[in-house]
mmCIF file of N, CA and C in Angstrom:
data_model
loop_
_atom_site.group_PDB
_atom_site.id
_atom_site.type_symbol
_atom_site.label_atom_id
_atom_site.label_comp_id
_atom_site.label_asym_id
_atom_site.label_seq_id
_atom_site.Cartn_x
_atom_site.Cartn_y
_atom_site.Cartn_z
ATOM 1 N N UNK A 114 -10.404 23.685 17.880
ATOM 2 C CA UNK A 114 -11.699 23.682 17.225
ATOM 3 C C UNK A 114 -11.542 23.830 15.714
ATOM 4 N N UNK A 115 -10.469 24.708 15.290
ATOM 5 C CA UNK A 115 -10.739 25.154 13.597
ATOM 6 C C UNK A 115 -10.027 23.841 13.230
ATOM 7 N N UNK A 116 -8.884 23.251 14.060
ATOM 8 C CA UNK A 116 -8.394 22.080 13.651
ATOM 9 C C UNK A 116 -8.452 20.556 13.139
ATOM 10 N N UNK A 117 -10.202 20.696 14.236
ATOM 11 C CA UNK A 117 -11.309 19.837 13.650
ATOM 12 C C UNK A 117 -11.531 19.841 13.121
ATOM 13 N N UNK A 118 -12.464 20.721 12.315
ATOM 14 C CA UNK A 118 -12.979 20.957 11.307
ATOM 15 C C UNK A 118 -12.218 20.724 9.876
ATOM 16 N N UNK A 119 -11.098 20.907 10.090
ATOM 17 C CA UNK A 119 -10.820 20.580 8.855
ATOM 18 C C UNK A 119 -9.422 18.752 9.226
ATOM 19 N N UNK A 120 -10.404 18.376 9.980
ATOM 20 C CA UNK A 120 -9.634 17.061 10.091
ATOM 21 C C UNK A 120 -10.453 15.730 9.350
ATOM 22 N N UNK A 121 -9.702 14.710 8.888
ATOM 23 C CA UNK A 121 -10.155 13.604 7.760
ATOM 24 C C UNK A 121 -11.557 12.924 8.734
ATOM 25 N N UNK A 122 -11.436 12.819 9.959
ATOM 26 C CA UNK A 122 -12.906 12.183 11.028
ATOM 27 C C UNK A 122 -13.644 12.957 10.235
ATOM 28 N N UNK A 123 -14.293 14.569 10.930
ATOM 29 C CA UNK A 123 -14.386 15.709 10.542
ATOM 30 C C UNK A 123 -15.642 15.434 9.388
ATOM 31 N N UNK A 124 -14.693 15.376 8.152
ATOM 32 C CA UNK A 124 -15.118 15.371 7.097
ATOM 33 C C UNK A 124 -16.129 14.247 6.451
ATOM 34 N N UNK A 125 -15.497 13.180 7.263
ATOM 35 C CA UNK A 125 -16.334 12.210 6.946
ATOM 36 C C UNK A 125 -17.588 11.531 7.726
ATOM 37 N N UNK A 126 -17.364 12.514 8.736
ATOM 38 C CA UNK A 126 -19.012 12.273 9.339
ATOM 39 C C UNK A 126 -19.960 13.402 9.048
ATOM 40 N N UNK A 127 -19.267 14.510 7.817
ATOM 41 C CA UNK A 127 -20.249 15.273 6.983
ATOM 42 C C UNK A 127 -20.745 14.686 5.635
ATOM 43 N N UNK A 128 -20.779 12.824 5.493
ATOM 44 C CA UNK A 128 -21.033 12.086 4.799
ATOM 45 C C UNK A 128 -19.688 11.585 3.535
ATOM 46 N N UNK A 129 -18.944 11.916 4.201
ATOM 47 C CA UNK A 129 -17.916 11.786 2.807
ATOM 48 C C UNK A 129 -17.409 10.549 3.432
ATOM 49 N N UNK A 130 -16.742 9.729 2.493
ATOM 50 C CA UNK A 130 -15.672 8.740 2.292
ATOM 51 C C UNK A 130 -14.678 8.930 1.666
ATOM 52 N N UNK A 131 -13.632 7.373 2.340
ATOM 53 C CA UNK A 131 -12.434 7.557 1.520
ATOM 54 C C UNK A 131 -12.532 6.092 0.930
ATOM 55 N N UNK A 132 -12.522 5.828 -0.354
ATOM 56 C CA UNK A 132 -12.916 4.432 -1.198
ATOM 57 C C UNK A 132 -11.174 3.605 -1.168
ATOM 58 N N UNK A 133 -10.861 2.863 -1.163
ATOM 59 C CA UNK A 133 -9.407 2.095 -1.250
ATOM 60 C C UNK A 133 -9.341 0.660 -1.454
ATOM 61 N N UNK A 134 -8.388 0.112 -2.322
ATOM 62 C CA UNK A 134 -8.356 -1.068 -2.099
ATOM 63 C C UNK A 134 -7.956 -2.252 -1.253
ATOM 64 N N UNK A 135 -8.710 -3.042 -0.668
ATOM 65 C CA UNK A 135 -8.722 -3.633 0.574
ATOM 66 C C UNK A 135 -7.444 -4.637 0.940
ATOM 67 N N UNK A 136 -6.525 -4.419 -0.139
ATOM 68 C CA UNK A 136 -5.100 -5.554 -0.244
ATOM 69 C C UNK A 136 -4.355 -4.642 0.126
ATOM 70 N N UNK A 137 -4.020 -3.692 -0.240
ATOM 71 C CA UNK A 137 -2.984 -2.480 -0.484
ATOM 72 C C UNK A 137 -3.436 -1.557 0.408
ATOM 73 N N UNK A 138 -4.702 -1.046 0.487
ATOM 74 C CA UNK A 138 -4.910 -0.035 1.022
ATOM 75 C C UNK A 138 -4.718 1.296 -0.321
ATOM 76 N N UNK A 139 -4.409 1.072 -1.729
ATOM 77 C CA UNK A 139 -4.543 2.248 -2.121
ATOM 78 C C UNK A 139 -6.056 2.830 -2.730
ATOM 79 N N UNK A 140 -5.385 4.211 -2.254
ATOM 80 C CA UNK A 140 -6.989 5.219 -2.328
ATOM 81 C C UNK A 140 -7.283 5.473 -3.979
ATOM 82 N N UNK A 141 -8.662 5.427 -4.373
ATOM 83 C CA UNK A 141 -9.105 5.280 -5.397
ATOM 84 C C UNK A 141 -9.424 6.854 -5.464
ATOM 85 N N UNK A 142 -8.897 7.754 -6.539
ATOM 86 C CA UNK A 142 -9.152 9.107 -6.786
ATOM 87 C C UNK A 142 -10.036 9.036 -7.586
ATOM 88 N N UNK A 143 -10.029 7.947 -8.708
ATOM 89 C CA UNK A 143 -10.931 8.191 -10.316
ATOM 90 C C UNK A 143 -11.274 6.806 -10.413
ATOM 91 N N UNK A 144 -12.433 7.191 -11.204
ATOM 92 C CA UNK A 144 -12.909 5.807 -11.882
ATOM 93 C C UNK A 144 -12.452 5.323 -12.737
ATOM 94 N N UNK A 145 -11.252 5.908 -12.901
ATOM 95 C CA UNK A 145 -10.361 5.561 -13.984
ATOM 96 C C UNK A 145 -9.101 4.516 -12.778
ATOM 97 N N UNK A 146 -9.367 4.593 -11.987
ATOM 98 C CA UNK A 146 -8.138 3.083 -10.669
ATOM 99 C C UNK A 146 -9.113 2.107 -10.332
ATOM 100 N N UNK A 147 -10.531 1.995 -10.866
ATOM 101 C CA UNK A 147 -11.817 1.161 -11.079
ATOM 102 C C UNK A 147 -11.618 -0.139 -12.189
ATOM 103 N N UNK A 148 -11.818 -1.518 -12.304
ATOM 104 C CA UNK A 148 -12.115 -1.682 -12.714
ATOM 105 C C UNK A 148 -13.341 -2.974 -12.740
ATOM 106 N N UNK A 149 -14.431 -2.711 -13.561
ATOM 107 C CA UNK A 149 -15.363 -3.723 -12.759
ATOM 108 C C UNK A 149 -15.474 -5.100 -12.399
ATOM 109 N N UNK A 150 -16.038 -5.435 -11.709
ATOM 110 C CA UNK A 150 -15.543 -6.610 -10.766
ATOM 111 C C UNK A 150 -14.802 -6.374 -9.684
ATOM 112 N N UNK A 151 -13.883 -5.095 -9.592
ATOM 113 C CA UNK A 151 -12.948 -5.193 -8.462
ATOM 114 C C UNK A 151 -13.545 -4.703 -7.132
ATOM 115 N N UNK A 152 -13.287 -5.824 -6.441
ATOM 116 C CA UNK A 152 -13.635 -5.421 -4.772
ATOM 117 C C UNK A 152 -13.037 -4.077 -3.911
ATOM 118 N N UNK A 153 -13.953 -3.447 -3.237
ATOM 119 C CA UNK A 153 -13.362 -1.900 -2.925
ATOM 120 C C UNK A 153 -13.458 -1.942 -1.386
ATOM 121 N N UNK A 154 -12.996 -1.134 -0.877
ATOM 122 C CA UNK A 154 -13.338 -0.677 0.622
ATOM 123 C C UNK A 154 -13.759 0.355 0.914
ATOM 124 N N UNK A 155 -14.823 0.948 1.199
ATOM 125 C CA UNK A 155 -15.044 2.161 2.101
ATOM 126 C C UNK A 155 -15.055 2.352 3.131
ATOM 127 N N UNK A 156 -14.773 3.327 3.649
ATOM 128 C CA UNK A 156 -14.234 3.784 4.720
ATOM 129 C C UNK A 156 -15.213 4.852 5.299
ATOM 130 N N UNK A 157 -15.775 5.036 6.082
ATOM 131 C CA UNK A 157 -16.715 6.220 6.751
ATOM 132 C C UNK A 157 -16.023 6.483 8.264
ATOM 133 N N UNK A 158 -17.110 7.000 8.601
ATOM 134 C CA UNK A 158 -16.936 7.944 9.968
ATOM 135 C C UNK A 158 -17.232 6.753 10.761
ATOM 136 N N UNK A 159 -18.458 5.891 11.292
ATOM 137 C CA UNK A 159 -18.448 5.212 12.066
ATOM 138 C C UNK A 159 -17.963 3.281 11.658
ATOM 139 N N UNK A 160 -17.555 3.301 10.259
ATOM 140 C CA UNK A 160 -16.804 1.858 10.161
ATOM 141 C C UNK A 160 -16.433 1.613 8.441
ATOM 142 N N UNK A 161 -16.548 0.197 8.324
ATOM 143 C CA UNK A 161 -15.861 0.547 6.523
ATOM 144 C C UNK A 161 -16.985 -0.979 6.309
ATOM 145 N N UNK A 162 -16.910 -0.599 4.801
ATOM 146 C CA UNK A 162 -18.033 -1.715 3.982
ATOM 147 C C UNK A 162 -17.104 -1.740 2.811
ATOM 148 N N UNK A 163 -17.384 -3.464 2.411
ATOM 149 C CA UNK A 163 -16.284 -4.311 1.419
ATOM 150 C C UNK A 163 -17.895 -3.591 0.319
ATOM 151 N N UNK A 164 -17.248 -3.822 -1.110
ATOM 152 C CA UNK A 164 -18.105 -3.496 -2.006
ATOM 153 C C UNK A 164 -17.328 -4.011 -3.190
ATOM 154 N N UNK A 165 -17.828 -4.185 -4.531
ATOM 155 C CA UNK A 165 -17.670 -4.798 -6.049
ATOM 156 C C UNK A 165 -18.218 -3.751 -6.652
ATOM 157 N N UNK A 166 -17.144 -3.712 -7.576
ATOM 158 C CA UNK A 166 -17.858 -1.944 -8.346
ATOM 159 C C UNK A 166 -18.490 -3.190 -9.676
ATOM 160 N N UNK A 167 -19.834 -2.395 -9.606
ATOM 161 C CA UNK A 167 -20.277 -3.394 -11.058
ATOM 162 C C UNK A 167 -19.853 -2.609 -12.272
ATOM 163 N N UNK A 168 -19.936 -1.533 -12.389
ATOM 164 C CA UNK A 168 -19.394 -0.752 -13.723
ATOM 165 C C UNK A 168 -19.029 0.952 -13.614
ATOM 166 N N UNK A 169 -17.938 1.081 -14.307
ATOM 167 C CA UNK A 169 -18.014 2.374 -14.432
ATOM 168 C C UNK A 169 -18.152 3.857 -15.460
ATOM 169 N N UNK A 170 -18.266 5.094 -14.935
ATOM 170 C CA UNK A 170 -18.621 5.489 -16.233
ATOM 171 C C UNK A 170 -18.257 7.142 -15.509
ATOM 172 N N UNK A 171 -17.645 7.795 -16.771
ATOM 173 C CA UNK A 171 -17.100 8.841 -16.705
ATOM 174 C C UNK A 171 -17.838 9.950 -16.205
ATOM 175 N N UNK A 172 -17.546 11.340 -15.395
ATOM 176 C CA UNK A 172 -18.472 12.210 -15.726
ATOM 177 C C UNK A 172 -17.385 13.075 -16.181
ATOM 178 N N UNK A 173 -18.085 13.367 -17.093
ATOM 179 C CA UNK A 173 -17.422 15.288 -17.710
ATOM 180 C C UNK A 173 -17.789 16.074 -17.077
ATOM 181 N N UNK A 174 -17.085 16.807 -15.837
ATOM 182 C CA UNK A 174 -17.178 17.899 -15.637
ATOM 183 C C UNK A 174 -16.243 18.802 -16.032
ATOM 184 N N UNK A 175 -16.329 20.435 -15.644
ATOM 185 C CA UNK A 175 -15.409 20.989 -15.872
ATOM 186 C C UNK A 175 -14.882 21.899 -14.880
ATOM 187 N N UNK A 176 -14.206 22.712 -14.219
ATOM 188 C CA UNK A 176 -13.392 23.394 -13.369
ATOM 189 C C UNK A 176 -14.740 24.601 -13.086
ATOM 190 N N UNK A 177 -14.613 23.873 -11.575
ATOM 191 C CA UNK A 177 -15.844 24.993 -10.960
ATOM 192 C C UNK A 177 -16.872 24.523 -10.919
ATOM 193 N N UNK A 178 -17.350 23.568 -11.139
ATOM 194 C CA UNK A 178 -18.808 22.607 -11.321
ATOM 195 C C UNK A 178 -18.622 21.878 -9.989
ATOM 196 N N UNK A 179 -19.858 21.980 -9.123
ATOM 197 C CA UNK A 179 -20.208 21.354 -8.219
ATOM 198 C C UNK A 179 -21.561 21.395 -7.246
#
């Protein structure tokens, strides 16, 4: 049970995704591995959707903000 909970399914049917690119498969951490025009993949809990990032844009946060 606690093992669930903190498993990648888990997490992502508490609305989260994992974004990646659909050639490679690599996972996009920042909008800084973005660039626009480029085709993305998401990934959810019950399937994945192709997507085109139209633009991106920084946020400033800082440590502890959420």
């Amino acid at each position: 049970r606690e093992l669930h909970a903190v498993s990648p399914l888990a997490t992502m049917q508490r609305g989260y995704s994992v974004l990646r690119t659909p050639d490679t498969h690599r996972v996009i951490g920042s909008v800084g591995d973005i660039r626009p025009g480029e085709r993305l993949e998401a990934l959810l809990a019950d399937g994945r959707a192709e997507l085109e990032a139209l633009r991106t844009e920084h946020e400033h946060r800082t440590e502890g903000d959420d």
